[in-house]
Structure formats: C-alpha cells, structure tokens
Tab-separated table of C-alpha atoms in Angstrom:
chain	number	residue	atom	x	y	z
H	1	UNK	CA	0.000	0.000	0.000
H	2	UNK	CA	2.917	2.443	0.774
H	3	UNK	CA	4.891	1.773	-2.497
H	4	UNK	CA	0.890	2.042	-4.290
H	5	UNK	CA	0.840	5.780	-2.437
H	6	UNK	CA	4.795	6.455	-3.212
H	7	UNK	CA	4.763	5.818	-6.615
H	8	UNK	CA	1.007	7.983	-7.022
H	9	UNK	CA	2.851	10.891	-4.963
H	10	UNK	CA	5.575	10.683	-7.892
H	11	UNK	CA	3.157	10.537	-10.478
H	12	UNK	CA	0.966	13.324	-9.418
H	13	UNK	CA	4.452	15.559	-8.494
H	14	UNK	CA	5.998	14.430	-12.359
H	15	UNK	CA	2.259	15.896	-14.227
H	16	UNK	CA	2.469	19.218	-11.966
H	17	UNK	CA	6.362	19.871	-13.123
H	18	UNK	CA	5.468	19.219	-16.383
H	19	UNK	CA	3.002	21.585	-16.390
H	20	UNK	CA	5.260	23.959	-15.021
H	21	UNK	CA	7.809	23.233	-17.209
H	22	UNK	CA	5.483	23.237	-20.438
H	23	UNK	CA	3.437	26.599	-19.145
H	24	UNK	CA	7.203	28.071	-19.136
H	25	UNK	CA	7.597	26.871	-22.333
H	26	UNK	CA	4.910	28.124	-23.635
H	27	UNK	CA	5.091	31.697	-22.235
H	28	UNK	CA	8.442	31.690	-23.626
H	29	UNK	CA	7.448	31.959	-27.638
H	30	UNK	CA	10.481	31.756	-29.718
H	31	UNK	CA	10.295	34.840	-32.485
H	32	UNK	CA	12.220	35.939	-35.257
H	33	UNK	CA	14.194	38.909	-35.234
H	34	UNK	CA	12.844	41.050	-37.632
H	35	UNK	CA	12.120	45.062	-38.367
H	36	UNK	CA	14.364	46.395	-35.565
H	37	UNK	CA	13.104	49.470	-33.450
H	38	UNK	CA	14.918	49.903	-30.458
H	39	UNK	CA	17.672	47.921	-28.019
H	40	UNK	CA	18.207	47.822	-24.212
H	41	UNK	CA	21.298	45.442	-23.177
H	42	UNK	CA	19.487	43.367	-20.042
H	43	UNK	CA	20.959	45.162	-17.179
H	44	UNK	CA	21.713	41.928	-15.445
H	45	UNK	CA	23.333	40.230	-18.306
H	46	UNK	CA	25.284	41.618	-21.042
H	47	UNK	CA	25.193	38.721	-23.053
H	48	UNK	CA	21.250	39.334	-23.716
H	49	UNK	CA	19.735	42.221	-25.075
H	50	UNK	CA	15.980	43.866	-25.262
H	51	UNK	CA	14.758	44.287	-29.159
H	52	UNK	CA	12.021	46.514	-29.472
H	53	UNK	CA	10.438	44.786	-32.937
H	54	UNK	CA	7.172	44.981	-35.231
H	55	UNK	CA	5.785	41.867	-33.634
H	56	UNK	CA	6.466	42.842	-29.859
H	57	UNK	CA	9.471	43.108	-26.968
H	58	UNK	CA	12.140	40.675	-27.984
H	59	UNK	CA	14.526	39.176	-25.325
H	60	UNK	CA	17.996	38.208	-27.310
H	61	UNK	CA	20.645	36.205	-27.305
H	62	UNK	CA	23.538	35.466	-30.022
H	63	UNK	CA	21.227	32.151	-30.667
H	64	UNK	CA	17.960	32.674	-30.493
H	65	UNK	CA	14.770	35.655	-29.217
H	66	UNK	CA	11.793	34.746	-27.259
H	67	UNK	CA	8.838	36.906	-26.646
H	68	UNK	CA	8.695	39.122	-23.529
H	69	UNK	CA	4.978	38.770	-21.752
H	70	UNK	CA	2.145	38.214	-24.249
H	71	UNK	CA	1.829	41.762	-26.122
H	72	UNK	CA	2.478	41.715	-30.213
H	73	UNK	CA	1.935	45.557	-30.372
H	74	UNK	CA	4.881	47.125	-32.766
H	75	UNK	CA	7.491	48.563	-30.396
H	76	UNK	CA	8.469	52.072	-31.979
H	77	UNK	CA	10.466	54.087	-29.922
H	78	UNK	CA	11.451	51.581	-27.429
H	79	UNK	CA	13.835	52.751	-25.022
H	80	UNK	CA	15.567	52.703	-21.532
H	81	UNK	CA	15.282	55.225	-19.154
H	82	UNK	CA	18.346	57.148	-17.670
H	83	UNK	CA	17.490	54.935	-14.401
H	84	UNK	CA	18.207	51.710	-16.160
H	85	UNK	CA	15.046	49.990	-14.543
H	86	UNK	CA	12.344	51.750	-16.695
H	87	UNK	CA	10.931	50.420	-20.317
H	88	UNK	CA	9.112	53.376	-22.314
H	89	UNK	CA	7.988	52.510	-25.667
H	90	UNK	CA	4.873	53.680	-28.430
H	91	UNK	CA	4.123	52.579	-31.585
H	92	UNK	CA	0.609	51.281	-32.622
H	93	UNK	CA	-1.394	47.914	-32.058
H	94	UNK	CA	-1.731	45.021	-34.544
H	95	UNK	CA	-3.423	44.147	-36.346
H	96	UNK	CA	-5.421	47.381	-35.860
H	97	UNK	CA	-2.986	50.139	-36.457
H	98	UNK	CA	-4.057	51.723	-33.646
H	99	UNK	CA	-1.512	54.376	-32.411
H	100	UNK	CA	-0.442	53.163	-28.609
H	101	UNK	CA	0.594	57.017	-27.082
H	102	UNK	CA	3.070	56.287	-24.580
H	103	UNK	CA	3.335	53.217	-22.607
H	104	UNK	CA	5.497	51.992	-19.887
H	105	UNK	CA	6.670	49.188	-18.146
H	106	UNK	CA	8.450	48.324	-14.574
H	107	UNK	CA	8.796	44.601	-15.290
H	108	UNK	CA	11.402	44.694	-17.600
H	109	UNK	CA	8.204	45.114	-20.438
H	110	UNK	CA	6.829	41.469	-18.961
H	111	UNK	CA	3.484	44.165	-18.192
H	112	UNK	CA	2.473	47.343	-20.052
H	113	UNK	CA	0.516	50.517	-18.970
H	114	UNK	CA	-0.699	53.586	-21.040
H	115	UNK	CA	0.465	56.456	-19.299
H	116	UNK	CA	-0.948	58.980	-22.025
H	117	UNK	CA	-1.510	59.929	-25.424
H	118	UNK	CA	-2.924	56.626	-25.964
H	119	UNK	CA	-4.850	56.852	-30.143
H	120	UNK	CA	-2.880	60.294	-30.394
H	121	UNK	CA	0.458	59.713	-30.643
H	122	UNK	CA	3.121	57.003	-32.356
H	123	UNK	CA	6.479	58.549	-30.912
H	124	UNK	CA	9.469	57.393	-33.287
H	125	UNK	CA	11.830	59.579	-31.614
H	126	UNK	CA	11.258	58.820	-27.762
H	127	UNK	CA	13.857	59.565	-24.650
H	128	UNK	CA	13.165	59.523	-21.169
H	129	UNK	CA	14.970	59.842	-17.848
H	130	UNK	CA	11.872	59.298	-16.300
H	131	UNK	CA	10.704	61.447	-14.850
H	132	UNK	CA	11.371	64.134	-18.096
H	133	UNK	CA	10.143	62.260	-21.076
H	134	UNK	CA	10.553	63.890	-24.586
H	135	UNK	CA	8.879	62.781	-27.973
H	136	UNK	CA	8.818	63.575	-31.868
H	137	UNK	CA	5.136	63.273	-33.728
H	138	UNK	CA	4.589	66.004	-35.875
H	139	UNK	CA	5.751	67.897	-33.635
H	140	UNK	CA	7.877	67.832	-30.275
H	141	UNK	CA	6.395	66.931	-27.083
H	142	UNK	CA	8.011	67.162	-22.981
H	143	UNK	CA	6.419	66.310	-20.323
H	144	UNK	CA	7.971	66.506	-16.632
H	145	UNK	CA	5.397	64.285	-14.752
H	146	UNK	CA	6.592	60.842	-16.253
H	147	UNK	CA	4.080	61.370	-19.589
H	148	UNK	CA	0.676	62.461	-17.175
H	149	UNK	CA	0.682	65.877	-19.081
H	150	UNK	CA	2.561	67.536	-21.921
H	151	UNK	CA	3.757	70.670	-23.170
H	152	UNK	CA	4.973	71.556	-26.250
H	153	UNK	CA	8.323	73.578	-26.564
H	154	UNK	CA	8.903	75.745	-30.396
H	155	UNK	CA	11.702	73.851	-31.425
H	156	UNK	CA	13.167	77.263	-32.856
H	157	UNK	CA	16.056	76.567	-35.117
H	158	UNK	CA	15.421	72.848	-36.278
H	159	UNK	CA	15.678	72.285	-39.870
H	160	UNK	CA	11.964	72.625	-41.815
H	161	UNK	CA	10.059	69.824	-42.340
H	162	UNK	CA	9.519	69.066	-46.173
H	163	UNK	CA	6.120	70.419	-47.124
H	164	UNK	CA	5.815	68.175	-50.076
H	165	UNK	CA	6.489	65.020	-48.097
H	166	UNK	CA	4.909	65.775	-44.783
H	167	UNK	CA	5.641	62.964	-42.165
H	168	UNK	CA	4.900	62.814	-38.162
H	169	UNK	CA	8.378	61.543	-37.670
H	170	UNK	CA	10.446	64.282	-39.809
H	171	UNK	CA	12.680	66.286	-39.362
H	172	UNK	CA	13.888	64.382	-35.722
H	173	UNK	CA	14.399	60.977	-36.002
H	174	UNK	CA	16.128	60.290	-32.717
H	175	UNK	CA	16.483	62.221	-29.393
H	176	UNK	CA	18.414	61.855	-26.598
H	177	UNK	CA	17.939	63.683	-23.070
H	178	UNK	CA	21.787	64.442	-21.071
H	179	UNK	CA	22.055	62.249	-18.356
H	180	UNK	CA	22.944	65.172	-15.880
H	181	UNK	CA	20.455	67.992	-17.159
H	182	UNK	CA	17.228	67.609	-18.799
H	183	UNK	CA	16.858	70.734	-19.980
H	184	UNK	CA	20.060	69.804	-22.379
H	185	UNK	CA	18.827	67.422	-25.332
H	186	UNK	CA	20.181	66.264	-28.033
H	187	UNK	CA	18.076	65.160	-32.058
H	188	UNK	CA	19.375	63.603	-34.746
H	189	UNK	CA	17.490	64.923	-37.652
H	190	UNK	CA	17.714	64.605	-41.188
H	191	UNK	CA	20.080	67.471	-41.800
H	192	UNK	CA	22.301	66.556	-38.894
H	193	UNK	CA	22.964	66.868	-35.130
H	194	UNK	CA	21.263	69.663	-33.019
H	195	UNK	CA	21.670	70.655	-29.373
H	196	UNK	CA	19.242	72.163	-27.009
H	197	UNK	CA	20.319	73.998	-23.704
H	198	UNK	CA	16.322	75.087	-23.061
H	199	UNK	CA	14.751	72.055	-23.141
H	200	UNK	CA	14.164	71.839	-26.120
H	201	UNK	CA	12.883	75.478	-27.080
H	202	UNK	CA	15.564	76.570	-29.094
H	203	UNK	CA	18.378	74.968	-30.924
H	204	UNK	CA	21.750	74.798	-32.596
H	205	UNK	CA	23.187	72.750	-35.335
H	206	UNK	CA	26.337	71.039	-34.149
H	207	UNK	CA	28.564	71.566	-37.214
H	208	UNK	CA	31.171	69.320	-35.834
H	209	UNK	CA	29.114	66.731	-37.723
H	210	UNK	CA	28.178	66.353	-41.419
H	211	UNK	CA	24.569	67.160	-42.637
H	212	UNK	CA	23.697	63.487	-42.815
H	213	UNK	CA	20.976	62.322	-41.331
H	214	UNK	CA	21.716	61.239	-37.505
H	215	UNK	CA	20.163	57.895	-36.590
H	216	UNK	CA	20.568	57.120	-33.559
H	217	UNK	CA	22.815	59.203	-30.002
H	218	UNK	CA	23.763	56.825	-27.152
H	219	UNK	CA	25.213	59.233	-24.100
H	220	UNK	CA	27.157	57.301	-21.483
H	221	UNK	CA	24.837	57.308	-18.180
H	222	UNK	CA	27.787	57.925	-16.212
H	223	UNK	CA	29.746	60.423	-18.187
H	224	UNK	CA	27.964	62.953	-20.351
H	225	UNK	CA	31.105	63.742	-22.185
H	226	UNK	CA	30.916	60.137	-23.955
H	227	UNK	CA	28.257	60.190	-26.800
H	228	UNK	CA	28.058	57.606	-30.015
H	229	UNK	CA	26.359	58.360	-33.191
H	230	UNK	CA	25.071	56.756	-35.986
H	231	UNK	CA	25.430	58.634	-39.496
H	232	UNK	CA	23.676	57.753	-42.713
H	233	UNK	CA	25.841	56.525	-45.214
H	234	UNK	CA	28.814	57.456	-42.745
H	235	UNK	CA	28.968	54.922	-40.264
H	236	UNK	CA	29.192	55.225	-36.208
H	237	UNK	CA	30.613	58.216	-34.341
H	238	UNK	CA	32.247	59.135	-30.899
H	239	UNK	CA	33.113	61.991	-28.816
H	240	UNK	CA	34.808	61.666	-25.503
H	241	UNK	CA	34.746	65.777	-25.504
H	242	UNK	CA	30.571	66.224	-25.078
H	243	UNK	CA	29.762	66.379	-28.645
H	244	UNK	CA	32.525	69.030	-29.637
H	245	UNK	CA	34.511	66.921	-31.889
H	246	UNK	CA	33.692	63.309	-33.578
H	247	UNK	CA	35.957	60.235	-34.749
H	248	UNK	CA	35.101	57.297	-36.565
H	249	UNK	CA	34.129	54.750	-33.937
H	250	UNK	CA	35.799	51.522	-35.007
H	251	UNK	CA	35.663	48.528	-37.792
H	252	UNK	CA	33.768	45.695	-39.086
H	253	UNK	CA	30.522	47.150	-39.525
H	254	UNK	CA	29.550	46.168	-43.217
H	255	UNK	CA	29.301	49.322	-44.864
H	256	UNK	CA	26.154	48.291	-46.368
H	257	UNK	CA	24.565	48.316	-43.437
H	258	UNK	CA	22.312	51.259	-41.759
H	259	UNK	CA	22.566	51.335	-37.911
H	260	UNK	CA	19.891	52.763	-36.312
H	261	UNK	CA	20.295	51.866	-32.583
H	262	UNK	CA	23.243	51.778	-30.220
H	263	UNK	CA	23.380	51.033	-26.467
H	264	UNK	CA	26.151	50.646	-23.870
H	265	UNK	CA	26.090	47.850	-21.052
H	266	UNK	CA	25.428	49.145	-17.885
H	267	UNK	CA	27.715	46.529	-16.065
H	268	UNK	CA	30.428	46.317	-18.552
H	269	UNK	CA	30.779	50.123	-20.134
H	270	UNK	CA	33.277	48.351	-22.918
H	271	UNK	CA	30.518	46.387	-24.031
H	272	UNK	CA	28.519	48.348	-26.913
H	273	UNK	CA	25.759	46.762	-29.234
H	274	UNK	CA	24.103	47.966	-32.424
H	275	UNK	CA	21.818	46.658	-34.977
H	276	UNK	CA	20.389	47.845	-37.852
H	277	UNK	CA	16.676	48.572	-38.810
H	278	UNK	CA	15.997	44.879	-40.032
H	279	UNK	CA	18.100	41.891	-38.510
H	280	UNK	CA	21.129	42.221	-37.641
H	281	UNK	CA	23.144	43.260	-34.273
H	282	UNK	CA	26.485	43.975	-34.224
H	283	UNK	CA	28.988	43.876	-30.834
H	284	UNK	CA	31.939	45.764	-29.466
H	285	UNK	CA	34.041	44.100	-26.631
H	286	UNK	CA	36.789	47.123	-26.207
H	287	UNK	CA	34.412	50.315	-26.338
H	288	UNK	CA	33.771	50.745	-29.943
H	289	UNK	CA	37.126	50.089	-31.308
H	290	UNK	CA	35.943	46.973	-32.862
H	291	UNK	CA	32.920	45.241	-34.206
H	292	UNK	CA	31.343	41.783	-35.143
H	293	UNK	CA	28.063	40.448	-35.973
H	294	UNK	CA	26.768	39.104	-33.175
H	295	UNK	CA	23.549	37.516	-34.860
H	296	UNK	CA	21.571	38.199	-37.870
C-alpha cells in the first residue's frame, strides 16, 4: 500500500512539473528577429539584449529571441530610461494600427501601462529619464510628470520639415535627453545633429558633424562627455569631448549596413551593441574600437 501511495505521490508531483515546465515553455514563444526598433542590453546580463520589434518586446541572445509577456503591439520608440530599470515605448497595435501614445513598463516590459496619449500619438523619436520624457510626432512633445501631461516647446532653429512630403516623424528621427540635465537634449534629424540647452525650445546645429541624417545618439549614463552616433551613409561616431569633436568609432561594420540603434552595457561600459533597422546586431568588446556580428 505504501509503495501504491509512493509511486502515485511521484506521479501526481511528475504531471504538476510538467506543467510547469510546459506553461514556461509556452510563455516563452520563440520569435524571429525582424524590423528592428529599439535595443536595451538586459541590465543583469550583457550577453542578452531587449529588441524593441514589429511583432512585440524581444529578449535576445547570439542564438535565439523569445517573446517578452504576451503583447504583439509594434514597439516604436522603445527605449531605456536614464534609471536603467524603466521600459518606455509607443508605436501602434496590430493588427489594428491603432496608435499606442506612450506606454510603460516596470517589469522589464513582462506588463504594459498607457500612461498617455494613448490613439494620439506614435512617438518614433522617444527619450526619457523618467521622470522628463521627450517625444517627436509632428511635432515635439516634454512632459515633466513621467508622460501624465505635456507641453509643447517651439523647437526654434530645427531644420523645416519638407512640405511636399509631410511625415509625423520628420525632421527628428532620434532624441536623446543628457544624463545630468534635462533641460540639455540632443536630435538627430535629417540634416544633422542639433543641441538644445532650453529644453528643447531653441536649438543649434552642431557643425562638428556632417549634414547626414543622424540615426541614432547613445550618451554614457555615467559620463555625459561620452556620446556615439550613428550617421547615414557614414557609419558610427564618438566623442569623448561632449559632442565638440567626432571620430570614426571603429571597424567591421559592413558598410552596407544602416545602424539605427546603439546602447552601452550598464555593467560592462566596454561592451557596446548595435543593430540595424531589419536583422542584424552587431557587438563591441573594447568600447567601440571593434565590431562583429553578433547575430543576424
């Protein structure tokens, strides 16, 4: 009778941990990596990496990318706050179209909520620190409340948008708020680099930097003074001076290929990722000097 109740006990406890084990399977959905818009290196681990896709929040290694919580929304504008602990992202809902306003997450983007601007808004362009958030549709948005309520600054002195291509996501395709004042931000546009001291009411061209379009601005959390860029047609950028003069950051990217995201590792500042806008990621291990595709 006790080896009848032993070997039922075992039976019963094998079903529930393979329930477990196939409910963990299952909430882990292995995706494709496809249409790029945004990285986060894990925080934790510098050997995975948050993609920001069309078909929801990727989590990445050099092998394979599994789903992050349940949402298939497209992930424009995904980004890490200054803190290192806060997801932020936008874009719209499939298969709707739907455009998603802001939306953040606490869970490392396992849960979402709609802060604000939800059917309004599909921020391409999209920094936060968090508690000063800044956005690009049609026209530039701050808020200073964690995305409750916005204002609007002029934007005196960015280039014009082109009247006979009007787009919500031109002329700034990328922002980035300084890590140590957020009244100092910086846009990539498509006639180069600007710089805000105001917050984002007036601005200067950087002419340190060619009239290409800028992609993408990573600042160093920890030191302002370190910036990357990504140039069309030109390739990745640094400054170790705070945006005052830029050097050509490296080899081995393909020349071929667009980057449109870069981002640092918060435990290992030598470790740098990029990727493109459709599949692939490159990797620095010695602070941009080098680079390799780490997956495509």
């Amino acid at each position: 009778m006790n080896n009848l109740k032993t070997i039922m006990l075992s039976l019963v406890a094998a079903i529930f941990f393979f329930n477990l084990n196939l409910a963990d399977a299952i909430g882990k959905e292995k995706l494709p990596l496809t249409h790029i818009h945004g990285i986060a290196i894990n925080p934790d681990n510098p050997e995975t990496i948050y993609v920001g896709t069309h078909i929801g929040l990727l989590l990445c290694d050099s092998k394979e990318c599994e789903l992050v919580g349940d949402d298939r929304s497209d992930y424009m504008g995904f980004s890490i706050s200054t803190d290192g602990k806060t997801f932020y992202t936008s874009g719209h809902q499939q298969p709707t179209g739907k455009n998603r306003g802001l939306r953040r997450s606490l869970d490392r983007g396992k849960t979402w909520e709609i802060l604000s601007l939800d059917g309004d808004v599909d921020f391409h362009a999209l920094s936060a620190n968090p508690s000063v958030i800044y956005g690009w549709y049609w026209k530039l948005y701050k808020s200073i409340d964690g995305g409750k309520s916005w204002a609007f600054p002029d934007a005196k002195g960015m280039p014009p948008k082109d009247e006979n291509k009007p787009s919500p996501y031109s002329p700034i395709i990328s922002l980035a708020i300084d890590p140590a004042d957020t009244n100092i931000l910086w846009a990539g546009t498509n006639k180069g680099l600007y710089k805000s001291n105001d917050g984002g009411a007036n601005w200067k061209k950087i002419n340190a930097v060619s009239d290409a379009p800028v992609l993408a601005i990573y600042i160093y959390p920890d030191n302002k003074k370190e910036m990357y860029l990504s140039l069309f047609k030109e390739g990745i950028l640094k400054s170790t001076d705070g945006g005052n003069s830029w050097s050509k950051a490296g080899t081995g990217i393909n020349e071929n290929d667009v980057i449109g995201y870069i981002a640092a590792s918060p435990k290992d500042r030598k470790i740098i990722y990029s990727a493109t806008y459709k599949t692939t990621l490159y990797r620095s291990d010695d602070d941009g000097k080098s680079w390799v595709v780490w997956r495509r």
